[in-house]
Amino acid sequence: MEPTAETLARWAHDYAPSAADLDLAQRSLLDTIAVTLAARQDDLVALSAGLPDAARWAAVGHVLDFDDLHLESTTHISVVCVPATLAVGGDARAYLAGAGMMARLGVALGWSHYAGGWHATCTAGAPAAAVSASVALGLSAERIATAIALSVPAAGGVQRAFGSAGKSLQVGFAADAGVRAARLAAAGATADPTALDAWLRLVGGDPDRIDVTGPAVPGGLAIKIFPCCYALQRPISALREHLPADVVASGITAIEVSTPEGAVQPLIHHRPRTGLQGKFSLEYAIAAALLDPHPGFGSFTDLAVTRPEAQRLLQLVAVTETPGGDGLLSGRIDITLTLSGGARYSVSQRLPPGSPGRPPSDQDLRAKIADCGPDVPALLTGLDWARAATLLADHLPGQRSGLT
Amino acid sequence: MEPTAETLARWAHDYAPSAADLDLAQRSLLDTIAVTLAARQDDLVALSAGLPDAARWAAVGHVLDFDDLHLESTTHISVVCVPATLAVGGDARAYLAGAGMMARLGVALGWSHYAGGWHATCTAGAPAAAVSASVALGLSAERIATAIALSVPAAGGVQRAFGSAGKSLQVGFAADAGVRAARLAAAGATADPTALDAWLRLVGGDPDRIDVTGPAVPGGLAIKIFPCCYALQRPISALREHLPADVVASGITAIEVSTPEGAVQPLIHHRPRTGLQGKFSLEYAIAAALLDPHPGFGSFTDLAVTRPEAQRLLQLVAVTETPGGDGLLSGRIDITLTLSGGARYSVSQRLPPGSPGRPPSDQDLRAKIADCGPDVPALLTGLDWARAATLLADHLPGQRSGLT
């Protein structure tokens, strides 16, 4: 049987994007650059200043956890593939080739891989970044397969990093590993394409799930409305959309949540004390949704997470996880609040806004971009791939440019 | 239970080397620099010129597959820990701390991890390089544990890379990932030390096997006498030491080999056509041992591997693998040759020269260093850690120096 790396490399090399693919690429570029610029003041900017372009741009792009997600593979696709593309001067086609690789490889890795604790954005991300960078460099299908093999040793990362700088840094490492692999393949390095299949087997993946038909990114991408883990978009929107506006948080005495266990897999922080931990806390997200009219950047600071009222509310949350679920939008979430007077309110949600089944409107996107900084809408007007690279280089300058 | 990363970080931080440890460190430094300088003319030097110091030095140091090995963990320790130490100005204690980490983590990963197809030199190597670099940078035990966690996403690599540039490159990636992690930890990056345990479980390791007693490197290190996979040291030495000198290769009509299957785990190339593949071919190693008085660098070139007589001989080899074995020196190897006249010769070997049970003499080491290049003995006279870094920087100059 043909090595999976060769099948995917040939697909990536030959793929001709449709108009819908190019629309998705443009929306991904806008969304990714917006959320990256939104993080310009984050501590991670100084921390990552010595890393190569792709690593630095991806890490900063991911630190707010506001970037897009591919639901079928549970991977953040654009924050890996946009920086890998831009670091070597690529365009929409290079991005789409990597994004398509990441979606397909992520599906081959499967839910069990993610549920086991691997951070699929990194494990599927390194080979995907290799594909984006390889296509940007104009490599042959054979050389793309070599780059994929050279990225395999960097295809790691576990969910225990969630809630620390380690999460966004490991996403940066994955993006950079792909660029490094592509440049080494371009320079003539040899590697065995069957490395991908050997690795897939070791991390619980199944190459038989690879399907190279369909659009560039089968299933599309989910755009986040709230700057936190995707698994929190649904509980937050459930409360914000369906709870009567006159319910006062201070009167709440009990909070019962029922959710499929798969839908809360990444939510590992039950008693968060920092903003980063709050982004991976079901309990805190419910508190924030009850306290803040639109949980935004201000809701995920250390100060916001340690608000006494937020800490009181999050300790009221009792979660019942129903068995099963194979994705972050499996089934539905039910939340019931009890007030001190005995009144009870229940809300349910299946699809949060921004998910492929409820795509964001142009107005939603404009509002999100505006939230990313007062100068961001103007900076992104008429954005294309070449100008995006210049924008990142100007706003996130680094100490070295990587292999050239 | 305390996270394994914290236990190992505290051991590394507090470890006080004995005189025997320091002797081992000095021998490792000499052997590693000698085999690195021996590769100065390899294609990999140009290929890796754009990589940071630790990556470049480790990749070139490993490309001849002539560097030392820790048998209990099946990892090449020094080619990871020496470059990681030198890249940040460290000394013997930094090297020994990383080497001890690598030996212990490799044992926790265990034979099943290696036999499954992971390249343990890379998987145990990235966290070990993080420890060497962290100790060299003078980090606290808490910061060393953070560096270990930040190296976890780069702790990958599979044996399918054996026989291609991918093998030495992925060793370089592991060394560099450790240096990167240590510098990020020094700069204040946060990460969760429990990431190491989460990852260990995913790759088949067992934290209960960690034992922080004993010398820096329990079991010691095996020094190679022949520049190829460690699994070939025994078959080559079996023939070179025990076969009568008057057996003429051209008269051989059959070659039977019996070996525990564990002892030939990395030998994945049965019909090699390149020098790199020949380094991972039991069949070719037997041919080379029959044709060449001392199988050295000249035996592992593309030209040597494709010699018609070598190709004839390697196709005569019939291997019987006996079940089991949990290391490259498990049990013993038996080789029986049949000559055209009907005569049969049998040889057996348990321990090759250079293994901890048959340590190399000073004369063996001097001869090996001399083999590494006519100028190498003089270059290495009175070698210490500071001068070793200068030597590598002078002989393997790079295009960037990495994070500073």
PDB file of N, CA, C and O in Angstrom, chain A residues 165-207:
ATOM      1  N   ALA A 165       1.586  28.572  29.522  1.00  0.00           N
ATOM      2  CA  ALA A 165       2.216  29.048  28.290  1.00  0.00           C
ATOM      3  C   ALA A 165       2.641  27.884  27.404  1.00  0.00           C
ATOM      4  O   ALA A 165       2.806  28.030  26.192  1.00  0.00           O
ATOM      5  N   GLY A 166       2.815  26.707  28.029  1.00  0.00           N
ATOM      6  CA  GLY A 166       3.203  25.528  27.257  1.00  0.00           C
ATOM      7  C   GLY A 166       2.255  25.226  26.117  1.00  0.00           C
ATOM      8  O   GLY A 166       2.667  24.703  25.081  1.00  0.00           O
ATOM      9  N   LYS A 167       0.962  25.568  26.262  1.00  0.00           N
ATOM     10  CA  LYS A 167       0.017  25.230  25.186  1.00  0.00           C
ATOM     11  C   LYS A 167       0.315  26.016  23.921  1.00  0.00           C
ATOM     12  O   LYS A 167       0.481  25.452  22.843  1.00  0.00           O
ATOM     13  N   SER A 168       0.392  27.325  24.046  1.00  0.00           N
ATOM     14  CA  SER A 168       0.617  28.109  22.831  1.00  0.00           C
ATOM     15  C   SER A 168       2.041  27.911  22.323  1.00  0.00           C
ATOM     16  O   SER A 168       2.275  27.895  21.111  1.00  0.00           O
ATOM     17  N   LEU A 169       3.009  27.709  23.239  1.00  0.00           N
ATOM     18  CA  LEU A 169       4.374  27.454  22.775  1.00  0.00           C
ATOM     19  C   LEU A 169       4.444  26.165  21.972  1.00  0.00           C
ATOM     20  O   LEU A 169       5.105  26.112  20.922  1.00  0.00           O
ATOM     21  N   GLN A 170       3.746  25.124  22.409  1.00  0.00           N
ATOM     22  CA  GLN A 170       3.858  23.873  21.647  1.00  0.00           C
ATOM     23  C   GLN A 170       3.160  23.973  20.295  1.00  0.00           C
ATOM     24  O   GLN A 170       3.570  23.313  19.333  1.00  0.00           O
ATOM     25  N   VAL A 171       2.154  24.823  20.197  1.00  0.00           N
ATOM     26  CA  VAL A 171       1.564  25.074  18.879  1.00  0.00           C
ATOM     27  C   VAL A 171       2.599  25.790  17.991  1.00  0.00           C
ATOM     28  O   VAL A 171       2.764  25.466  16.810  1.00  0.00           O
ATOM     29  N   GLY A 172       3.314  26.738  18.579  1.00  0.00           N
ATOM     30  CA  GLY A 172       4.396  27.399  17.844  1.00  0.00           C
ATOM     31  C   GLY A 172       5.483  26.431  17.417  1.00  0.00           C
ATOM     32  O   GLY A 172       5.969  26.490  16.283  1.00  0.00           O
ATOM     33  N   PHE A 173       5.851  25.514  18.312  1.00  0.00           N
ATOM     34  CA  PHE A 173       6.883  24.522  17.963  1.00  0.00           C
ATOM     35  C   PHE A 173       6.432  23.688  16.754  1.00  0.00           C
ATOM     36  O   PHE A 173       7.230  23.352  15.879  1.00  0.00           O
ATOM     37  N   ALA A 174       5.150  23.322  16.731  1.00  0.00           N
ATOM     38  CA  ALA A 174       4.637  22.494  15.629  1.00  0.00           C
ATOM     39  C   ALA A 174       4.712  23.247  14.306  1.00  0.00           C
ATOM     40  O   ALA A 174       5.150  22.698  13.289  1.00  0.00           O
ATOM     41  N   ALA A 175       4.285  24.507  14.316  1.00  0.00           N
ATOM     42  CA  ALA A 175       4.337  25.304  13.084  1.00  0.00           C
ATOM     43  C   ALA A 175       5.783  25.432  12.596  1.00  0.00           C
ATOM     44  O   ALA A 175       6.086  25.253  11.415  1.00  0.00           O
ATOM     45  N   ASP A 176       6.683  25.699  13.529  1.00  0.00           N
ATOM     46  CA  ASP A 176       8.085  25.870  13.162  1.00  0.00           C
ATOM     47  C   ASP A 176       8.702  24.567  12.662  1.00  0.00           C
ATOM     48  O   ASP A 176       9.511  24.561  11.722  1.00  0.00           O
ATOM     49  N   ALA A 177       8.331  23.451  13.293  1.00  0.00           N
ATOM     50  CA  ALA A 177       8.886  22.159  12.876  1.00  0.00           C
ATOM     51  C   ALA A 177       8.534  21.865  11.417  1.00  0.00           C
ATOM     52  O   ALA A 177       9.339  21.300  10.675  1.00  0.00           O
ATOM     53  N   GLY A 178       7.330  22.262  11.017  1.00  0.00           N
ATOM     54  CA  GLY A 178       6.933  22.044   9.632  1.00  0.00           C
ATOM     55  C   GLY A 178       7.748  22.892   8.674  1.00  0.00           C
ATOM     56  O   GLY A 178       8.175  22.426   7.614  1.00  0.00           O
ATOM     57  N   VAL A 179       7.970  24.141   9.039  1.00  0.00           N
ATOM     58  CA  VAL A 179       8.779  25.025   8.193  1.00  0.00           C
ATOM     59  C   VAL A 179      10.210  24.489   8.093  1.00  0.00           C
ATOM     60  O   VAL A 179      10.795  24.423   7.009  1.00  0.00           O
ATOM     61  N   ARG A 180      10.747  24.077   9.225  1.00  0.00           N
ATOM     62  CA  ARG A 180      12.104  23.504   9.254  1.00  0.00           C
ATOM     63  C   ARG A 180      12.178  22.263   8.361  1.00  0.00           C
ATOM     64  O   ARG A 180      13.120  22.120   7.560  1.00  0.00           O
ATOM     65  N   ALA A 181      11.188  21.403   8.460  1.00  0.00           N
ATOM     66  CA  ALA A 181      11.175  20.179   7.654  1.00  0.00           C
ATOM     67  C   ALA A 181      11.104  20.506   6.169  1.00  0.00           C
ATOM     68  O   ALA A 181      11.794  19.884   5.346  1.00  0.00           O
ATOM     69  N   ALA A 182      10.272  21.476   5.816  1.00  0.00           N
ATOM     70  CA  ALA A 182      10.133  21.833   4.397  1.00  0.00           C
ATOM     71  C   ALA A 182      11.444  22.395   3.857  1.00  0.00           C
ATOM     72  O   ALA A 182      11.853  22.080   2.732  1.00  0.00           O
ATOM     73  N   ARG A 183      12.101  23.228   4.661  1.00  0.00           N
ATOM     74  CA  ARG A 183      13.363  23.807   4.189  1.00  0.00           C
ATOM     75  C   ARG A 183      14.441  22.741   4.058  1.00  0.00           C
ATOM     76  O   ARG A 183      15.253  22.770   3.132  1.00  0.00           O
ATOM     77  N   LEU A 184      14.471  21.785   4.987  1.00  0.00           N
ATOM     78  CA  LEU A 184      15.443  20.693   4.881  1.00  0.00           C
ATOM     79  C   LEU A 184      15.133  19.814   3.679  1.00  0.00           C
ATOM     80  O   LEU A 184      16.042  19.384   2.958  1.00  0.00           O
ATOM     81  N   ALA A 185      13.860  19.548   3.435  1.00  0.00           N
ATOM     82  CA  ALA A 185      13.489  18.755   2.249  1.00  0.00           C
ATOM     83  C   ALA A 185      13.878  19.504   0.982  1.00  0.00           C
ATOM     84  O   ALA A 185      14.388  18.908   0.023  1.00  0.00           O
ATOM     85  N   ALA A 186      13.653  20.809   0.969  1.00  0.00           N
ATOM     86  CA  ALA A 186      14.033  21.611  -0.200  1.00  0.00           C
ATOM     87  C   ALA A 186      15.543  21.560  -0.425  1.00  0.00           C
ATOM     88  O   ALA A 186      16.017  21.581  -1.562  1.00  0.00           O
ATOM     89  N   ALA A 187      16.297  21.469   0.666  1.00  0.00           N
ATOM     90  CA  ALA A 187      17.760  21.438   0.563  1.00  0.00           C
ATOM     91  C   ALA A 187      18.286  20.059   0.194  1.00  0.00           C
ATOM     92  O   ALA A 187      19.480  19.888  -0.026  1.00  0.00           O
ATOM     93  N   GLY A 188      17.393  19.060   0.125  1.00  0.00           N
ATOM     94  CA  GLY A 188      17.809  17.738  -0.320  1.00  0.00           C
ATOM     95  C   GLY A 188      17.912  16.680   0.760  1.00  0.00           C
ATOM     96  O   GLY A 188      18.399  15.574   0.498  1.00  0.00           O
ATOM     97  N   ALA A 189      17.441  16.957   1.962  1.00  0.00           N
ATOM     98  CA  ALA A 189      17.504  15.941   3.025  1.00  0.00           C
ATOM     99  C   ALA A 189      16.702  14.704   2.616  1.00  0.00           C
ATOM    100  O   ALA A 189      15.663  14.818   1.963  1.00  0.00           O
ATOM    101  N   THR A 190      17.180  13.541   3.031  1.00  0.00           N
ATOM    102  CA  THR A 190      16.444  12.313   2.778  1.00  0.00           C
ATOM    103  C   THR A 190      15.667  11.899   4.027  1.00  0.00           C
ATOM    104  O   THR A 190      16.075  12.200   5.148  1.00  0.00           O
ATOM    105  N   ALA A 191      14.535  11.256   3.818  1.00  0.00           N
ATOM    106  CA  ALA A 191      13.749  10.710   4.925  1.00  0.00           C
ATOM    107  C   ALA A 191      12.805   9.680   4.334  1.00  0.00           C
ATOM    108  O   ALA A 191      12.546   9.679   3.127  1.00  0.00           O
ATOM    109  N   ASP A 192      12.309   8.818   5.196  1.00  0.00           N
ATOM    110  CA  ASP A 192      11.469   7.715   4.726  1.00  0.00           C
ATOM    111  C   ASP A 192      10.003   8.078   4.917  1.00  0.00           C
ATOM    112  O   ASP A 192       9.551   8.255   6.056  1.00  0.00           O
ATOM    113  N   PRO A 193       9.223   8.193   3.818  1.00  0.00           N
ATOM    114  CA  PRO A 193       7.803   8.576   3.954  1.00  0.00           C
ATOM    115  C   PRO A 193       6.999   7.621   4.830  1.00  0.00           C
ATOM    116  O   PRO A 193       5.986   8.025   5.396  1.00  0.00           O
ATOM    117  N   THR A 194       7.441   6.377   4.971  1.00  0.00           N
ATOM    118  CA  THR A 194       6.666   5.439   5.794  1.00  0.00           C
ATOM    119  C   THR A 194       6.745   5.790   7.284  1.00  0.00           C
ATOM    120  O   THR A 194       6.040   5.195   8.094  1.00  0.00           O
ATOM    121  N   ALA A 195       7.611   6.770   7.630  1.00  0.00           N
ATOM    122  CA  ALA A 195       7.675   7.221   9.034  1.00  0.00           C
ATOM    123  C   ALA A 195       6.308   7.685   9.519  1.00  0.00           C
ATOM    124  O   ALA A 195       5.948   7.477  10.684  1.00  0.00           O
ATOM    125  N   LEU A 196       5.526   8.316   8.632  1.00  0.00           N
ATOM    126  CA  LEU A 196       4.213   8.822   9.058  1.00  0.00           C
ATOM    127  C   LEU A 196       3.295   7.682   9.481  1.00  0.00           C
ATOM    128  O   LEU A 196       2.617   7.764  10.512  1.00  0.00           O
ATOM    129  N   ASP A 197       3.281   6.601   8.688  1.00  0.00           N
ATOM    130  CA  ASP A 197       2.418   5.474   9.045  1.00  0.00           C
ATOM    131  C   ASP A 197       2.891   4.787  10.329  1.00  0.00           C
ATOM    132  O   ASP A 197       2.075   4.390  11.165  1.00  0.00           O
ATOM    133  N   ALA A 198       4.220   4.653  10.465  1.00  0.00           N
ATOM    134  CA  ALA A 198       4.754   4.034  11.689  1.00  0.00           C
ATOM    135  C   ALA A 198       4.321   4.844  12.915  1.00  0.00           C
ATOM    136  O   ALA A 198       3.894   4.295  13.933  1.00  0.00           O
ATOM    137  N   TRP A 199       4.412   6.175  12.793  1.00  0.00           N
ATOM    138  CA  TRP A 199       4.043   7.060  13.893  1.00  0.00           C
ATOM    139  C   TRP A 199       2.533   7.033  14.143  1.00  0.00           C
ATOM    140  O   TRP A 199       2.068   6.964  15.286  1.00  0.00           O
ATOM    141  N   LEU A 200       1.749   7.062  13.063  1.00  0.00           N
ATOM    142  CA  LEU A 200       0.288   7.034  13.196  1.00  0.00           C
ATOM    143  C   LEU A 200      -0.164   5.839  14.029  1.00  0.00           C
ATOM    144  O   LEU A 200      -1.026   5.964  14.909  1.00  0.00           O
ATOM    145  N   ARG A 201       0.437   4.706  13.754  1.00  0.00           N
ATOM    146  CA  ARG A 201       0.080   3.500  14.488  1.00  0.00           C
ATOM    147  C   ARG A 201       0.433   3.650  15.977  1.00  0.00           C
ATOM    148  O   ARG A 201      -0.337   3.269  16.860  1.00  0.00           O
ATOM    149  N   LEU A 202       1.590   4.265  16.253  1.00  0.00           N
ATOM    150  CA  LEU A 202       2.039   4.414  17.643  1.00  0.00           C
ATOM    151  C   LEU A 202       1.173   5.376  18.450  1.00  0.00           C
ATOM    152  O   LEU A 202       1.080   5.263  19.671  1.00  0.00           O
ATOM    153  N   VAL A 203       0.553   6.346  17.773  1.00  0.00           N
ATOM    154  CA  VAL A 203      -0.255   7.327  18.511  1.00  0.00           C
ATOM    155  C   VAL A 203      -1.750   7.077  18.325  1.00  0.00           C
ATOM    156  O   VAL A 203      -2.571   7.957  18.592  1.00  0.00           O
ATOM    157  N   GLY A 204      -2.088   5.871  17.889  1.00  0.00           N
ATOM    158  CA  GLY A 204      -3.489   5.466  17.867  1.00  0.00           C
ATOM    159  C   GLY A 204      -4.275   5.875  16.644  1.00  0.00           C
ATOM    160  O   GLY A 204      -5.505   5.793  16.639  1.00  0.00           O
ATOM    161  N   GLY A 205      -3.606   6.313  15.594  1.00  0.00           N
ATOM    162  CA  GLY A 205      -4.304   6.715  14.380  1.00  0.00           C
ATOM    163  C   GLY A 205      -4.572   5.560  13.438  1.00  0.00           C
ATOM    164  O   GLY A 205      -4.085   4.449  13.649  1.00  0.00           O
ATOM    165  N   ASP A 206      -5.368   5.823  12.419  1.00  0.00           N
ATOM    166  CA  ASP A 206      -5.728   4.797  11.445  1.00  0.00           C
ATOM    167  C   ASP A 206      -5.640   5.380  10.041  1.00  0.00           C
ATOM    168  O   ASP A 206      -6.500   6.167   9.630  1.00  0.00           O
ATOM    169  N   PRO A 207      -4.594   4.996   9.294  1.00  0.00           N
ATOM    170  CA  PRO A 207      -4.423   5.560   7.945  1.00  0.00           C
ATOM    171  C   PRO A 207      -5.604   5.258   7.016  1.00  0.00           C
ATOM    172  O   PRO A 207      -5.819   5.988   6.045  1.00  0.00           O
TER     173      PRO A 207
END
